[in-house]
Amino acid sequence: MSRLLSPLGLSLPILAAPMAGGPSTPALVIAAARAGGLGFLGGGYKTPQALAEQIEAVRAEGVPFGVNLFAPNPVPVSAEDYRDYVRAIRSEAARYGLPLPDGDPVEDDDHWTDKIDLLVANPVPVVSFTFGLPDRSVVAKLRKAGSTVVQTVTSADEARLAAEAGVDAVAVQASAAGGHSGTFTPAQLPPPTPLPELVAQVCSAVTLPVIAAGGIAQSGDVADALRAGAEAAAVGTALLRTDESGASAPHKAALADPAFDTTVITRAFTGRPARALRNYFIDHYDDIAPAGYPALHHLTSPLRKAAAAAGDTRLIHLWAGTGHRHARTEPATRTFARLAADL
């Protein structure tokens, strides 16, 4: 019996990983539950009101689900480095008539306190965190409210810290994952350890239930993760092209475009390391992009949105894991069925 899945009533050890910024729609979360698994709403970048509305939309369907938040772990950037980067990318913004800010970097905590208050007052089945480790008191409040608390980790050391904070489970994210790395130390990325090996390391370090994530795109990947000791596997990129995904049309198309054949880790878009399809923006700006989150995210966000609306894949953050070629245009339930084929 799974310590993690059984209490939630799940019949399939496959989860839809949270993908902030649009892909993780209520429809995708509901589809994951209908398939027997669990889906997560990506709470990052949303206002508390927008998150509350999505929670209620999923809750109305009577299915288990989770909410993921970005735990504050700021990466400060100097005003000088920030302004140098503004000047560097100004010509790209000018293509869309976008003025870039001349002031200081925008640093915020993504409405952290208000979102925690929302989840304590209106508990959801599962709450997960990434980027940083919340205070033990926050974990305790959520657990007292009835939520299972999951922490994203990228190493055995981070898993030990999560266990000390009192979480119920850890999501072990390998470097093959698409989008942002959940590492606690974004200036020093963890080594590219294969997911099964990383899962085994974490299972040896802590007694908590483990969710495996990062590069899972085929049924064999799921089976390998479970054999290594995980109780469930989380998939993200494999769901980006599904009917229920909220990823932009150019992002979905790029995942299958032979012109985009390489993924790289970059901080050019947000100032925090994330894996994406290599494109023009990465080639031209990754080497000069300073570390600085969330300042660079706020700086480039209007440009990325304008490019997405125009179908300009040169300037979009095309988040993708190493298994992106296995993402298909199909209902999410079919993707879940394919991933479960070897179980």
Coordinates of C-alpha atoms in Angstrom, one line a residue:
M1 CA 0.0 0.0 0.0
S2 CA 1.3 3.4 -0.9
R3 CA 1.7 5.8 2.0
L4 CA 1.2 8.7 -0.3
L5 CA -1.4 7.6 -2.9
S6 CA -3.7 5.4 -0.9
P7 CA -5.0 8.1 1.5
L8 CA -5.7 10.3 -1.6
G9 CA -7.7 7.5 -3.3
L10 CA -5.4 7.4 -6.3
S11 CA -5.3 4.2 -8.4
L12 CA -2.5 5.3 -10.8
P13 CA 1.0 6.3 -9.6
I14 CA 1.3 9.1 -12.2
L15 CA 0.9 12.8 -11.4
A16 CA 0.6 15.8 -13.6
A17 CA 3.4 18.0 -12.4
P18 CA 2.6 21.7 -11.8
M19 CA 3.5 24.0 -14.6
A20 CA 3.1 27.6 -13.7
G21 CA 2.3 30.4 -16.2
G22 CA -0.6 28.7 -18.0
P23 CA 0.0 25.0 -18.9
S24 CA -1.6 23.6 -15.7
T25 CA -5.2 24.4 -16.4
P26 CA -8.1 23.1 -14.2
A27 CA -9.1 20.9 -17.2
L28 CA -5.6 19.3 -17.1
V29 CA -5.8 18.7 -13.4
I30 CA -9.3 17.2 -13.7
A31 CA -8.2 15.0 -16.5
A32 CA -5.3 13.7 -14.4
A33 CA -7.7 12.7 -11.7
R34 CA -10.1 11.1 -14.1
A35 CA -7.2 8.9 -15.3
G36 CA -6.7 7.8 -11.7
G37 CA -3.8 10.1 -10.9
L38 CA -3.4 13.5 -9.4
G39 CA -2.9 16.9 -11.0
F40 CA -1.4 20.1 -9.6
L41 CA -2.5 23.7 -10.2
G42 CA 0.5 25.9 -10.7
G43 CA 0.0 28.7 -8.2
G44 CA 3.2 30.6 -9.2
Y45 CA 2.7 33.9 -11.0
K46 CA -1.1 33.9 -10.2
T47 CA -2.9 36.4 -7.9
P48 CA -4.5 34.9 -4.9
Q49 CA -7.9 35.6 -6.4
A50 CA -7.0 33.8 -9.7
L51 CA -5.7 30.8 -7.8
A52 CA -8.8 30.7 -5.6
E53 CA -11.0 30.6 -8.8
Q54 CA -9.0 27.8 -10.3
I55 CA -9.2 25.9 -7.0
E56 CA -13.0 26.2 -6.9
A57 CA -13.3 25.1 -10.5
V58 CA -11.4 21.8 -9.7
R59 CA -13.0 21.4 -6.3
A60 CA -16.5 21.5 -8.0
E61 CA -15.6 18.3 -9.8
G62 CA -15.1 16.4 -6.6
V63 CA -11.6 15.0 -7.6
P64 CA -8.3 15.0 -5.6
F65 CA -5.8 17.6 -6.7
G66 CA -2.9 19.6 -5.5
V67 CA -1.6 23.2 -5.6
N68 CA 2.0 24.2 -6.0
L69 CA 3.5 27.4 -4.8
F70 CA 6.9 29.1 -5.3
A71 CA 8.4 29.3 -1.8
P72 CA 10.4 32.5 -1.4
N73 CA 14.1 32.0 -2.2
P74 CA 15.1 35.2 -3.9
V75 CA 18.1 35.6 -6.1
P76 CA 19.0 39.3 -5.8
V77 CA 20.5 41.2 -8.7
S78 CA 22.5 44.4 -8.5
A79 CA 20.9 47.5 -10.0
E80 CA 23.9 47.9 -12.3
D81 CA 23.8 44.3 -13.7
Y82 CA 20.0 44.6 -14.1
R83 CA 20.3 47.9 -16.1
D84 CA 23.0 46.4 -18.2
Y85 CA 20.7 43.6 -19.1
V86 CA 17.8 46.0 -19.8
R87 CA 20.0 47.8 -22.3
A88 CA 21.1 44.5 -23.9
I89 CA 17.6 43.3 -24.6
R90 CA 16.0 46.7 -25.4
S91 CA 16.2 46.1 -29.2
E92 CA 14.1 42.9 -28.9
A93 CA 11.4 44.7 -26.9
A94 CA 11.4 47.5 -29.5
R95 CA 10.3 45.0 -32.2
Y96 CA 7.0 44.9 -30.3
G97 CA 6.9 48.6 -29.3
L98 CA 7.4 47.6 -25.6
P99 CA 9.1 50.1 -23.4
L100 CA 11.4 48.4 -20.8
P101 CA 11.6 49.8 -17.3
D102 CA 14.4 52.3 -16.4
G103 CA 14.0 51.9 -12.6
D104 CA 15.2 49.4 -10.1
P105 CA 14.6 45.7 -10.3
V106 CA 11.2 44.4 -9.2
E107 CA 11.6 42.0 -6.3
D108 CA 8.5 40.4 -4.8
D109 CA 7.4 37.2 -3.1
D110 CA 4.6 36.2 -5.5
H111 CA 1.9 37.0 -2.9
W112 CA 3.3 34.3 -0.6
T113 CA 1.5 35.2 2.7
D114 CA -1.8 35.7 1.0
K115 CA -1.6 32.4 -0.8
I116 CA -0.6 30.5 2.3
D117 CA -3.6 32.1 4.1
L118 CA -5.9 31.0 1.2
L119 CA -4.7 27.4 1.5
V120 CA -5.0 27.3 5.3
A121 CA -8.5 28.8 5.2
N122 CA -9.7 26.7 2.3
P123 CA -7.6 23.5 2.4
V124 CA -6.8 21.4 -0.6
P125 CA -5.7 17.8 -0.6
V126 CA -2.1 18.4 -1.4
V127 CA 0.2 21.5 -1.3
S128 CA 3.6 21.3 -2.8
F129 CA 6.5 23.8 -2.8
T130 CA 9.4 24.5 -5.1
F131 CA 12.4 26.9 -5.3
G132 CA 12.7 27.1 -1.5
L133 CA 11.8 25.4 1.7
P134 CA 9.0 27.0 3.7
D135 CA 9.3 27.6 7.4
R136 CA 8.4 24.7 9.6
S137 CA 5.5 26.7 11.0
V138 CA 4.0 27.1 7.5
V139 CA 4.3 23.3 6.9
A140 CA 2.6 22.7 10.3
K141 CA -0.3 25.0 9.6
L142 CA -1.0 23.4 6.3
R143 CA -0.8 19.9 7.7
K144 CA -3.1 20.9 10.6
A145 CA -5.6 22.2 8.0
G146 CA -5.6 18.7 6.5
S147 CA -3.3 19.0 3.5
T148 CA -0.5 16.6 2.5
V149 CA 2.6 18.7 2.1
V150 CA 5.2 17.9 -0.6
Q151 CA 8.5 19.6 -1.1
T152 CA 10.5 19.6 -4.3
V153 CA 14.1 18.6 -3.9
T154 CA 17.0 18.1 -6.2
S155 CA 19.4 16.2 -3.9
A156 CA 19.6 14.0 -0.8
D157 CA 20.8 17.0 1.2
E158 CA 17.8 19.0 0.3
A159 CA 15.6 16.0 1.1
R160 CA 17.0 15.8 4.6
L161 CA 16.2 19.5 5.1
A162 CA 12.7 18.9 3.9
A163 CA 12.3 16.1 6.3
E164 CA 13.4 18.3 9.2
A165 CA 10.8 20.9 8.1
G166 CA 8.1 18.3 8.7
V167 CA 6.8 17.7 5.1
D168 CA 4.9 14.5 4.3
A169 CA 6.7 13.6 1.0
V170 CA 9.4 14.9 -1.4
A171 CA 9.2 15.3 -5.2
V172 CA 12.7 14.4 -6.4
Q173 CA 13.4 16.5 -9.5
A174 CA 16.3 15.4 -11.8
S175 CA 18.1 17.9 -14.0
A176 CA 16.4 16.5 -17.1
A177 CA 13.2 18.3 -16.1
G178 CA 11.7 21.0 -18.2
G179 CA 11.2 24.5 -16.8
H180 CA 12.7 25.8 -13.6
S181 CA 15.0 23.7 -11.4
G182 CA 13.6 23.5 -7.9
T183 CA 17.1 23.6 -6.4
F184 CA 17.5 25.5 -3.2
T185 CA 20.8 26.8 -4.5
P186 CA 20.2 28.3 -8.0
A187 CA 23.7 29.6 -8.2
Q188 CA 25.1 26.1 -7.9
L189 CA 23.1 23.6 -9.9
P190 CA 23.1 19.9 -8.8
P191 CA 25.0 17.4 -11.0
P192 CA 23.1 15.8 -13.9
T193 CA 22.3 12.6 -12.0
P194 CA 20.0 10.1 -13.8
L195 CA 16.5 10.1 -12.2
P196 CA 16.5 6.5 -10.9
E197 CA 19.9 7.0 -9.3
L198 CA 18.8 10.3 -7.7
V199 CA 15.6 8.6 -6.4
A200 CA 17.7 5.8 -4.9
Q201 CA 20.0 8.4 -3.2
V202 CA 17.0 10.2 -1.7
C203 CA 15.3 7.0 -0.5
S204 CA 18.5 6.1 1.3
A205 CA 18.7 9.5 2.9
V206 CA 15.1 9.9 4.2
T207 CA 12.1 7.7 5.0
L208 CA 9.6 10.0 3.4
P209 CA 7.5 8.9 0.4
V210 CA 9.2 9.9 -2.9
I211 CA 7.7 11.3 -6.1
A212 CA 10.1 11.1 -9.1
A213 CA 10.2 13.9 -11.6
G214 CA 12.4 15.1 -14.4
G215 CA 12.6 13.6 -17.9
I216 CA 9.8 11.1 -17.5
A217 CA 8.2 10.8 -21.0
Q218 CA 7.6 7.1 -21.7
S219 CA 6.2 4.2 -19.8
G220 CA 9.6 2.7 -19.2
D221 CA 10.7 5.9 -17.4
V222 CA 7.7 5.5 -15.0
A223 CA 8.6 1.9 -14.4
D224 CA 12.3 2.7 -13.8
A225 CA 11.4 5.4 -11.3
L226 CA 9.1 3.1 -9.3
R227 CA 11.7 0.4 -9.3
A228 CA 14.2 2.8 -7.9
G229 CA 11.9 3.4 -4.9
A230 CA 9.5 6.2 -5.9
E231 CA 5.8 5.8 -5.0
A232 CA 4.7 7.9 -8.0
A233 CA 6.1 9.6 -11.1
A234 CA 5.3 13.2 -12.1
V235 CA 5.2 14.2 -15.7
G236 CA 5.2 17.7 -17.1
T237 CA 6.6 18.2 -20.6
A238 CA 4.8 15.0 -21.8
L239 CA 1.5 16.8 -21.1
L240 CA 2.3 20.1 -22.7
R241 CA 0.8 19.3 -26.1
T242 CA -2.4 17.6 -24.7
D243 CA -5.8 19.0 -25.5
E244 CA -6.2 20.2 -21.9
S245 CA -2.8 22.0 -21.7
G246 CA -2.8 25.8 -21.5
A247 CA 0.6 26.1 -23.2
S248 CA 0.7 28.6 -26.0
A249 CA 0.2 27.4 -29.6
P250 CA 3.8 28.3 -30.6
H251 CA 5.1 26.5 -27.6
K252 CA 3.2 23.3 -28.4
A253 CA 4.3 23.5 -32.1
A254 CA 8.0 24.0 -31.1
L255 CA 8.0 20.8 -29.1
A256 CA 7.4 18.8 -32.3
D257 CA 9.4 21.1 -34.6
P258 CA 12.6 19.4 -35.9
A259 CA 14.2 22.8 -35.9
F260 CA 14.2 22.7 -32.1
D261 CA 16.3 19.7 -31.4
T262 CA 18.2 20.6 -28.2
T263 CA 17.3 21.6 -24.7
V264 CA 19.6 23.6 -22.5
I265 CA 19.5 25.1 -19.0
T266 CA 19.3 28.9 -19.2
R267 CA 18.7 31.9 -16.9
A268 CA 18.2 34.3 -19.8
F269 CA 14.4 34.5 -19.3
T270 CA 13.9 34.7 -15.6
G271 CA 17.3 34.9 -13.9
R272 CA 16.8 31.4 -12.4
P273 CA 18.0 28.2 -14.1
A274 CA 15.4 26.5 -16.3
R275 CA 15.5 23.9 -19.1
A276 CA 14.1 25.1 -22.4
L277 CA 14.4 24.4 -26.1
R278 CA 17.4 26.3 -27.4
N279 CA 16.3 29.3 -29.4
Y280 CA 17.5 32.7 -30.6
F281 CA 17.0 34.5 -27.2
I282 CA 19.1 31.9 -25.4
D283 CA 21.8 32.0 -28.0
H284 CA 22.1 35.7 -27.8
Y285 CA 21.5 36.5 -24.2
D286 CA 22.3 33.5 -21.9
D287 CA 25.9 34.4 -21.6
I288 CA 25.3 37.9 -20.4
A289 CA 22.1 37.3 -18.3
P290 CA 22.7 37.9 -14.7
A291 CA 21.3 35.7 -11.9
G292 CA 18.3 37.6 -10.6
Y293 CA 15.0 36.1 -9.7
P294 CA 12.2 37.3 -9.8
A295 CA 13.6 40.5 -11.3
L296 CA 14.5 39.1 -14.7
H297 CA 11.2 37.3 -14.8
H298 CA 9.3 40.5 -14.4
L299 CA 11.6 42.3 -16.9
T300 CA 11.1 39.8 -19.8
S301 CA 7.6 38.7 -19.1
P302 CA 5.9 41.4 -21.3
L303 CA 8.3 40.6 -24.2
R304 CA 7.7 36.9 -23.9
K305 CA 3.9 37.4 -23.9
A306 CA 4.0 39.6 -26.9
A307 CA 6.2 37.1 -28.8
A308 CA 3.9 34.3 -27.9
A309 CA 0.9 36.2 -29.2
A310 CA 2.8 36.8 -32.4
G311 CA 3.9 33.2 -32.7
D312 CA 7.6 34.4 -32.5
T313 CA 9.4 31.4 -31.1
R314 CA 12.7 33.2 -31.2
L315 CA 11.9 35.1 -28.0
I316 CA 9.6 32.7 -26.1
H317 CA 10.6 30.6 -23.1
L318 CA 10.0 27.2 -24.6
W319 CA 10.3 25.2 -21.4
A320 CA 10.9 21.6 -22.2
G321 CA 12.4 18.5 -20.6
T322 CA 14.8 16.2 -22.4
G323 CA 11.9 13.9 -23.4
H324 CA 10.0 16.6 -25.2
R325 CA 9.8 14.6 -28.4
H326 CA 7.4 12.2 -26.8
A327 CA 4.8 14.9 -26.1
R328 CA 1.7 14.3 -28.3
T329 CA -1.4 16.1 -29.4
E330 CA -4.1 14.0 -27.7
P331 CA -6.4 13.9 -24.7
A332 CA -4.4 13.9 -21.4
T333 CA -6.1 10.7 -20.4
R334 CA -4.5 9.0 -23.4
T335 CA -1.1 10.3 -22.4
F336 CA -1.6 8.8 -18.9
A337 CA -2.6 5.5 -20.4
R338 CA 0.5 5.4 -22.5
L339 CA 2.7 6.2 -19.5
A340 CA 1.1 3.5 -17.5
A341 CA 1.6 0.8 -20.1
D342 CA 4.5 -0.9 -18.3
L343 CA 3.0 -0.9 -14.8

